[in-house]
Short mmCIF file of C-alpha atoms and ligand atoms in Angstrom, two decimals:
data_model
loop_
_atom_site.label_atom_id
_atom_site.label_comp_id
_atom_site.label_asym_id
_atom_site.label_seq_id
_atom_site.Cartn_x
_atom_site.Cartn_y
_atom_site.Cartn_z
CA UNK A 15 -20.39 -84.56 8.00
CA UNK A 16 -23.63 -82.56 7.43
CA UNK A 17 -23.58 -79.63 5.75
CA UNK A 18 -25.68 -77.66 5.04
CA UNK A 19 -26.27 -74.54 2.67
CA UNK A 20 -28.50 -71.71 3.69
CA UNK A 21 -29.64 -69.40 0.73
CA UNK A 22 -31.47 -66.01 0.54
CA UNK A 23 -30.71 -62.16 -0.70
CA UNK A 24 -29.25 -61.31 2.72
CA UNK A 25 -30.44 -58.10 1.45
CA UNK A 26 -29.71 -57.03 4.43
CA UNK A 27 -29.38 -59.53 7.19
CA UNK A 28 -30.69 -59.32 10.33
CA UNK A 29 -31.32 -61.15 13.84
CA UNK A 30 -34.35 -63.37 12.32
CA UNK A 31 -31.47 -65.06 9.69
CA UNK A 32 -28.55 -65.57 12.39
CA UNK A 33 -31.20 -67.19 15.14
CA UNK A 34 -32.30 -69.58 11.99
CA UNK A 35 -28.15 -69.96 11.01
CA UNK A 36 -27.08 -69.80 14.55
CA UNK A 37 -29.71 -72.31 15.30
CA UNK A 38 -29.45 -74.88 12.53
CA UNK A 39 -25.56 -74.75 13.24
CA UNK A 40 -26.56 -76.40 16.69
CA UNK A 41 -27.41 -79.04 14.00
CA UNK A 42 -25.48 -78.74 11.21
CA UNK A 43 -21.51 -79.62 10.68
CA UNK A 44 -21.37 -76.88 9.10
CA UNK A 45 -24.06 -74.07 7.70
CA UNK A 46 -23.59 -71.86 4.65
CA UNK A 47 -25.20 -68.72 3.78
CA UNK A 48 -25.44 -68.29 0.69
CA UNK A 49 -25.86 -65.09 -0.67
CA UNK A 50 -27.78 -64.84 -4.28
CA UNK A 51 -26.06 -62.95 -6.72
CA UNK A 52 -29.42 -61.05 -8.03
CA UNK A 53 -32.12 -62.73 -6.68
CA UNK A 54 -34.64 -60.87 -9.24
CA UNK A 55 -35.59 -58.34 -6.76
CA UNK A 56 -34.29 -55.08 -6.46
CA UNK A 57 -31.84 -54.18 -4.00
CA UNK A 58 -30.60 -52.47 -1.81
CA UNK A 59 -27.10 -53.18 -1.03
CA UNK A 60 -24.50 -54.46 -3.52
CA UNK A 61 -23.62 -58.13 -3.10
CA UNK A 62 -20.49 -56.97 -1.88
CA UNK A 63 -22.11 -55.31 1.32
CA UNK A 64 -24.41 -57.86 1.47
CA UNK A 65 -21.06 -60.86 1.97
CA UNK A 66 -19.59 -59.01 4.02
CA UNK A 67 -22.53 -57.67 6.18
CA UNK A 68 -23.31 -61.28 6.66
CA UNK A 69 -20.59 -62.30 6.99
CA UNK A 70 -19.30 -60.30 10.10
CA UNK A 71 -22.33 -60.66 11.72
CA UNK A 72 -21.55 -65.10 12.05
CA UNK A 73 -17.94 -64.42 12.35
CA UNK A 74 -18.36 -65.75 15.97
CA UNK A 75 -19.79 -68.65 15.11
CA UNK A 76 -17.35 -71.23 14.38
CA UNK A 77 -19.23 -73.12 12.04
CA UNK A 78 -20.58 -71.04 9.78
CA UNK A 79 -19.74 -68.61 7.13
CA UNK A 80 -21.25 -66.49 4.55
CA UNK A 81 -20.30 -66.38 0.67
CA UNK A 82 -21.70 -65.64 -2.40
CA UNK A 83 -23.31 -67.80 -5.10
CA UNK A 84 -24.29 -67.77 -8.58
CA UNK A 85 -27.28 -69.42 -11.07
CA UNK A 86 -30.13 -72.39 -8.46
CA UNK A 87 -29.36 -72.38 -5.27
CA UNK A 88 -29.53 -76.47 -5.02
CA UNK A 89 -26.80 -75.80 -7.63
CA UNK A 90 -24.72 -74.09 -5.44
CA UNK A 91 -25.90 -77.35 -2.67
CA UNK A 92 -23.69 -79.20 -4.69
CA UNK A 93 -21.23 -77.50 -5.66
CA UNK A 94 -20.08 -76.83 -1.56
CA UNK A 95 -20.92 -80.63 -0.72
CA UNK A 96 -24.09 -80.01 1.12
CA UNK A 97 -26.50 -82.70 2.19
CA UNK A 98 -29.15 -80.06 2.68
CA UNK A 99 -30.61 -76.70 2.56
CA UNK A 100 -32.50 -74.78 5.45
CA UNK A 101 -34.75 -72.02 4.58
CA UNK A 102 -36.42 -70.25 8.01
CA UNK A 103 -40.70 -69.74 7.78
CA UNK A 104 -42.60 -66.91 9.33
CA UNK A 105 -46.29 -66.85 9.11
CA UNK A 106 -48.24 -68.79 6.92
CA UNK A 107 -47.31 -66.48 3.84
CA UNK A 108 -43.99 -67.45 3.46
CA UNK A 109 -45.47 -71.07 3.84
CA UNK A 110 -47.19 -71.37 -0.08
CA UNK A 111 -44.33 -69.80 -1.76
CA UNK A 112 -41.06 -72.38 0.89
CA UNK A 113 -43.60 -75.05 -0.46
CA UNK A 114 -43.41 -74.22 -3.92
CA UNK A 115 -39.64 -73.87 -4.23
CA UNK A 116 -39.46 -76.80 -2.59
CA UNK A 117 -40.83 -79.26 -4.96
CA UNK A 118 -39.06 -77.38 -8.06
CA UNK A 119 -35.87 -77.77 -5.97
CA UNK A 120 -36.57 -81.71 -5.68
CA UNK A 121 -37.29 -81.71 -8.90
CA UNK A 122 -34.32 -80.55 -10.00
CA UNK A 123 -32.09 -82.12 -7.17
CA UNK A 124 -34.10 -85.18 -5.53
CA UNK A 125 -31.01 -86.15 -3.49
CA UNK A 126 -30.85 -82.63 -1.37
CA UNK A 127 -32.78 -82.46 1.55
CA UNK A 128 -34.86 -79.36 2.92
CA UNK A 129 -35.54 -78.23 6.75
CA UNK A 130 -37.14 -75.37 7.25
CA UNK A 131 -37.07 -74.21 10.79
CA UNK A 132 -40.24 -71.60 12.42
CA UNK A 133 -39.02 -68.17 12.87
CA UNK A 134 -38.76 -68.13 16.81
CA UNK A 135 -41.20 -65.72 17.61
CA UNK A 136 -39.48 -62.48 18.49
CA UNK A 137 -38.76 -62.64 14.44
CA UNK A 138 -41.84 -63.99 13.36
CA UNK A 139 -42.38 -59.80 12.27
CA UNK A 140 -39.19 -59.20 10.63
CA UNK A 141 -38.11 -59.24 7.24
CA UNK A 142 -35.08 -57.06 4.70
CA UNK A 143 -37.92 -55.02 3.35
CA UNK A 144 -40.29 -53.63 6.51
CA UNK A 145 -36.69 -53.04 8.38
CA UNK A 146 -35.00 -51.60 5.67
CA UNK A 147 -39.24 -48.90 5.03
CA UNK A 148 -38.49 -48.69 9.38
CA UNK A 149 -35.16 -46.74 8.56
CA UNK A 150 -36.15 -45.03 5.77
CA UNK A 151 -38.92 -43.56 8.31
CA UNK A 152 -35.66 -43.21 10.95
CA UNK A 153 -37.14 -45.93 12.75
CA UNK A 154 -35.58 -47.60 15.62
CA UNK A 155 -33.86 -51.00 14.54
CA UNK A 156 -30.85 -51.70 17.22
CA UNK A 157 -32.52 -54.89 18.26
CA UNK A 158 -33.13 -56.07 14.67
CA UNK A 159 -30.24 -56.40 13.37
CA UNK A 160 -26.53 -56.35 14.34
CA UNK A 161 -25.06 -52.61 14.35
CA UNK A 162 -22.70 -52.50 11.66
CA UNK A 163 -25.43 -53.45 10.43
CA UNK A 164 -27.91 -50.72 11.15
CA UNK A 165 -25.03 -48.47 10.58
CA UNK A 166 -24.36 -49.07 7.30
CA UNK A 167 -28.38 -48.56 6.76
CA UNK A 168 -28.16 -45.03 8.68
CA UNK A 169 -25.42 -44.47 5.36
CA UNK A 170 -27.83 -45.52 2.89
CA UNK A 171 -30.09 -42.99 4.16
CA UNK A 172 -27.87 -40.40 4.35
CA UNK A 173 -29.46 -40.48 7.78
P1 ADP B 1498 -35.74 -64.51 -0.31
O1 ADP B 1498 -34.13 -65.94 -0.68
O2 ADP B 1498 -36.46 -64.65 -0.06
O3 ADP B 1498 -34.88 -63.42 -0.78
P2 ADP B 1498 -34.66 -63.78 2.68
O4 ADP B 1498 -32.87 -63.81 1.37
O5 ADP B 1498 -35.70 -62.43 2.66
O6 ADP B 1498 -35.40 -64.25 1.85
O7 ADP B 1498 -34.64 -64.81 3.81
C1 ADP B 1498 -33.65 -66.13 3.17
C2 ADP B 1498 -34.50 -66.98 4.26
O8 ADP B 1498 -34.66 -66.73 5.26
C3 ADP B 1498 -35.69 -67.25 3.60
O9 ADP B 1498 -35.74 -69.38 4.20
C4 ADP B 1498 -37.53 -66.52 4.98
O10 ADP B 1498 -37.80 -67.12 5.00
C5 ADP B 1498 -36.43 -66.40 5.72
N1 ADP B 1498 -35.53 -65.17 6.97
C6 ADP B 1498 -36.86 -64.09 6.88
N2 ADP B 1498 -36.00 -63.32 7.62
C7 ADP B 1498 -36.37 -64.49 9.09
C8 ADP B 1498 -37.08 -64.33 10.33
N3 ADP B 1498 -37.29 -63.23 11.00
N4 ADP B 1498 -37.28 -65.69 11.44
C9 ADP B 1498 -36.81 -66.61 10.34
N5 ADP B 1498 -36.57 -66.53 9.18
C10 ADP B 1498 -36.67 -65.14 8.03
#
C-alpha cells in the first residue's frame, strides 16, 4: 500500500489543492493532507480552522484525510509511513521553490519520493494569497473554493 502526504499551509484550502489531492488519490492508496502548524508566514486562519476546512473539503473522498503536523514535512511523512510526498506545480515560479525544497528533503530523507502534479489549467492562477485578496475586496470566489470555505472567508472579512 502506497501512502502519500500532501503538505502545505492550506490557508485556506482551495479547489486547486483539492484537485491535486483528488488526482493523487487516484494514483496512491491513501493521501494524507498535512497542514503545517507554523509555516513561518502570516496566516489568516488558525491551525484548527485550516484543518477543519480541509477535513470538510475532502469528507466525501474515501482515501483522503487531512491532519495537522508540526516540524519537518519529511519527518511527518515518516511518522505516517508515507513513501511519497505530493506537491502541486503551477507556473514556472513554483518550480524553483519546489526544486530547492525537494533537494533539501532528499538530503533529509533519501527514501521519500517527491511527485509533483501539474496544476489543472483552470486552477493555474489560483493561490490562497490571491484568493484572500479577492475575498477581501468583495470579489466572487464561489468557483474557487468549497462553499464552507467561501463562507469562512466572508466571515473573516466581516462581509
Ligand atoms: P506552501 O507549502 O507554500 O504553504 P500551499 O499551502 O499554498 O503551499 O500549497 C501547498 C501545495 O499545493 C504546494 O505544492 C503548492 O504549489 C500547491 N498548490 C497551491 N495552489 C495550487 C493550485 N491552484 N493548483 C495546484 N497546486 C497548487
